[in-house]
Amino acid sequence: MTKKRCIQIIGSLSGTLIVSIFLCNYIINTFSEGKTFHNVTDIPQNEVGIVLGTAKKIAGGSPNLFYTYRIEATVALFKAKKIKFILVSGDNGTRYYNEPATIKSDLINAGIPADKIFLDFAGFRTLDSIVRAKEVFGLQSVTIISQEFHNQRAIYLAEKKGLKAIGFNAKDISGNSGLKVHIREYLARVKVFIDLTFNTKPKFYGEHIEIE
């Protein structure tokens, strides 16, 4: 294969990826319009809110503001009586890394009763968290708690998986601090359509857990 042909192929693939990113982003943004909320006074009530997990610290040990703002949003939503229970869904891939337990501890410290918090230790990906919320925890309707860009993707996935969802938007991070996450989000949105096409399943299911 000639060098010119290689360049043509690379250019074609790059163009396809750019179009795919644009189209997937447009579909998800359009679908989620009117389904995410910034203010607790505006959002409808739901029995359960799902907090989508992330690490408490970033590399180097500094606080992860995405995490901090999700905790704050969850507390605000609960104290406004817009949710009755909280399902914390995150990664517990090793004994040394436990997103759900860490989030639960911080929610309790913020004044939320422990018996109102349920944990999903197998929320390794957004898809896992959404599907398990319906299939393992038996939810039919839910409020998703994360940053707006994440909520939009999660809401689209939820609707495609038969779970009615709205989102409460935690404060976002602008500038260089959030740039890497926002760039990664564009690729994650393309992955949504790949997962839906191939009907990707969660890593684990498990026995039914009642939230009450």
Coordinates of C-alpha atoms in Angstrom, one line a residue:
M1 CA 0.0 0.0 0.0
T2 CA 1.4 3.4 -1.0
K3 CA 1.9 6.3 1.4
K4 CA -0.7 8.3 -0.4
R5 CA -3.3 5.5 -0.1
C6 CA -2.6 5.3 3.7
I7 CA -3.1 9.0 4.1
Q8 CA -6.4 8.7 2.1
I9 CA -7.6 5.9 4.4
I10 CA -6.6 7.7 7.6
G11 CA -8.4 10.9 6.3
S12 CA -11.5 8.9 5.5
L13 CA -11.6 7.3 8.9
S14 CA -11.0 10.6 10.7
G15 CA -13.8 12.1 8.7
T16 CA -16.2 9.3 9.6
L17 CA -15.3 9.6 13.3
I18 CA -15.9 13.4 13.3
V19 CA -19.3 12.9 11.7
S20 CA -20.1 10.1 14.1
I21 CA -19.2 12.3 17.1
F22 CA -21.3 15.2 15.8
L23 CA -24.3 13.1 15.1
C24 CA -24.3 11.1 18.4
N25 CA -23.8 14.3 20.3
Y26 CA -26.7 16.0 18.5
I27 CA -29.1 13.1 19.0
I28 CA -28.4 12.8 22.7
N29 CA -28.6 16.6 23.3
T30 CA -31.8 16.8 21.4
F31 CA -33.4 13.8 23.1
S32 CA -32.6 15.1 26.6
E33 CA -34.0 18.6 26.1
G34 CA -36.3 19.5 28.9
K35 CA -35.3 16.4 30.9
T36 CA -32.5 17.9 33.0
F37 CA -32.8 20.5 35.7
H38 CA -30.5 22.9 37.5
N39 CA -32.8 24.1 40.2
V40 CA -34.4 22.0 42.9
T41 CA -37.6 24.1 42.8
D42 CA -38.2 23.2 39.1
I43 CA -37.5 19.4 39.1
P44 CA -40.4 17.0 39.6
Q45 CA -40.4 14.6 42.5
N46 CA -39.2 11.0 42.2
E47 CA -39.0 8.2 44.7
V48 CA -35.3 7.4 44.0
G49 CA -32.3 9.4 42.8
I50 CA -29.3 7.7 41.4
V51 CA -25.9 9.2 42.0
L52 CA -23.5 8.2 39.3
G53 CA -20.1 7.4 40.9
T54 CA -16.7 8.9 40.3
A55 CA -13.4 9.0 42.2
K56 CA -13.2 11.4 45.2
K57 CA -9.6 12.3 44.4
I58 CA -7.8 12.9 41.1
A59 CA -4.2 11.9 40.3
G60 CA -1.9 13.6 42.8
G61 CA -4.5 13.5 45.6
S62 CA -6.4 16.7 44.9
P63 CA -10.2 16.8 45.4
N64 CA -12.2 15.8 42.3
L65 CA -14.7 18.6 42.0
F66 CA -17.0 16.4 39.8
Y67 CA -17.3 14.2 42.9
T68 CA -17.7 17.2 45.3
Y69 CA -20.5 18.8 43.3
R70 CA -22.4 15.5 42.8
I71 CA -22.5 15.1 46.6
E72 CA -23.7 18.7 47.0
A73 CA -26.4 18.2 44.4
T74 CA -27.6 14.9 46.0
V75 CA -27.9 16.5 49.4
A76 CA -29.8 19.5 48.0
L77 CA -32.2 17.3 46.1
F78 CA -32.9 15.1 49.2
K79 CA -33.3 18.0 51.6
A80 CA -35.7 19.6 49.2
K81 CA -37.8 16.4 49.4
K82 CA -37.5 15.8 45.7
I83 CA -36.3 12.3 46.3
K84 CA -37.0 9.8 49.2
F85 CA -34.2 7.4 48.6
I86 CA -30.7 7.5 47.1
L87 CA -29.1 4.7 45.0
V88 CA -25.3 5.2 44.8
S89 CA -24.0 3.4 41.8
G90 CA -20.3 3.1 41.2
D91 CA -17.1 1.1 40.8
N92 CA -16.0 -1.3 43.5
G93 CA -13.6 -3.2 41.3
T94 CA -11.1 -3.9 44.1
R95 CA -11.0 -4.0 47.9
Y96 CA -9.0 -0.8 47.8
Y97 CA -11.4 1.2 45.6
N98 CA -15.0 1.6 46.6
E99 CA -16.9 4.5 45.1
P100 CA -20.3 3.6 46.6
A101 CA -19.1 3.2 50.1
T102 CA -17.1 6.5 49.9
I103 CA -20.1 8.4 48.6
K104 CA -22.4 6.9 51.2
S105 CA -20.1 8.0 54.0
D106 CA -20.0 11.6 52.7
L107 CA -23.8 11.7 52.3
I108 CA -24.2 10.5 55.8
N109 CA -21.8 13.1 57.0
A110 CA -23.9 15.7 55.2
G111 CA -27.0 14.7 57.2
I112 CA -28.7 12.0 55.0
P113 CA -29.9 9.0 57.1
A114 CA -28.1 5.8 56.3
D115 CA -31.3 3.9 55.8
K116 CA -32.2 6.1 52.9
I117 CA -29.1 5.2 51.0
F118 CA -28.7 2.0 48.9
L119 CA -25.5 0.9 47.2
D120 CA -24.9 -0.6 43.8
F121 CA -21.3 -1.9 43.8
A122 CA -21.3 -3.0 40.2
G123 CA -21.9 0.3 38.5
F124 CA -18.7 0.0 36.5
R125 CA -20.1 2.0 33.6
T126 CA -23.0 4.3 33.1
L127 CA -24.7 1.5 31.1
D128 CA -24.3 -0.9 34.0
S129 CA -25.7 1.6 36.5
I130 CA -28.8 2.3 34.3
V131 CA -29.6 -1.3 33.4
R132 CA -29.0 -2.5 37.0
A133 CA -31.3 0.2 38.4
K134 CA -34.1 -1.3 36.4
E135 CA -33.3 -5.0 36.4
V136 CA -31.7 -5.4 39.9
F137 CA -33.3 -2.6 41.9
G138 CA -36.7 -2.8 40.1
L139 CA -37.0 1.0 39.3
Q140 CA -39.3 2.3 36.7
S141 CA -38.7 6.0 37.1
V142 CA -35.6 7.7 38.5
T143 CA -33.8 11.0 38.9
I144 CA -30.2 10.8 37.8
I145 CA -27.6 13.0 39.6
S146 CA -24.4 14.0 37.8
Q147 CA -23.1 16.8 35.7
E148 CA -25.4 17.9 32.8
F149 CA -23.4 16.3 30.0
H150 CA -23.4 13.0 31.9
N151 CA -27.0 13.2 32.7
Q152 CA -27.9 13.7 29.1
R153 CA -26.1 10.5 28.1
A154 CA -27.5 8.6 31.0
I155 CA -31.1 9.7 30.2
Y156 CA -30.8 8.6 26.6
L157 CA -29.5 5.2 27.7
A158 CA -32.2 4.9 30.3
E159 CA -35.0 5.6 27.9
K160 CA -33.6 3.0 25.4
K161 CA -33.5 0.5 28.2
G162 CA -37.1 1.1 29.4
L163 CA -36.3 3.3 32.4
K164 CA -38.0 6.7 32.6
A165 CA -35.5 9.2 33.7
I166 CA -34.8 12.9 34.4
G167 CA -31.6 14.5 35.5
F168 CA -30.6 16.9 38.3
N169 CA -27.5 18.7 37.2
A170 CA -24.6 19.0 39.6
K171 CA -22.3 22.0 39.0
D172 CA -19.9 21.5 36.1
I173 CA -16.2 22.3 35.8
S174 CA -14.9 24.6 33.1
G175 CA -11.5 25.4 31.9
N176 CA -8.5 23.0 31.8
S177 CA -9.7 21.1 34.9
G178 CA -12.7 19.7 33.1
L179 CA -11.4 19.7 29.6
K180 CA -10.2 16.0 29.6
V181 CA -13.5 14.8 30.9
H182 CA -15.5 16.8 28.4
I183 CA -13.4 15.5 25.5
R184 CA -13.8 11.9 26.7
E185 CA -17.6 12.5 26.8
Y186 CA -17.8 12.9 23.1
L187 CA -16.3 9.4 22.6
A188 CA -18.5 8.0 25.3
R189 CA -21.5 9.2 23.3
V190 CA -20.4 7.3 20.3
K191 CA -19.9 4.3 22.5
V192 CA -23.6 4.6 23.6
F193 CA -24.8 3.8 20.0
I194 CA -22.2 0.9 19.7
D195 CA -23.5 -0.6 22.9
L196 CA -27.1 -0.2 21.9
T197 CA -26.4 -1.8 18.5
F198 CA -24.8 -4.8 20.0
N199 CA -27.1 -4.9 23.0
T200 CA -24.1 -4.8 25.5
K201 CA -25.0 -6.2 28.9
P202 CA -23.8 -5.1 32.4
K203 CA -20.8 -7.0 33.8
F204 CA -23.0 -8.3 36.6
Y205 CA -26.7 -8.6 37.4
G206 CA -27.5 -10.3 40.7
E207 CA -30.5 -10.9 42.9
H208 CA -33.3 -8.4 43.2
I209 CA -32.9 -5.7 45.8
E210 CA -36.0 -3.7 47.0
I211 CA -35.6 0.0 47.7
E212 CA -38.0 0.9 50.5

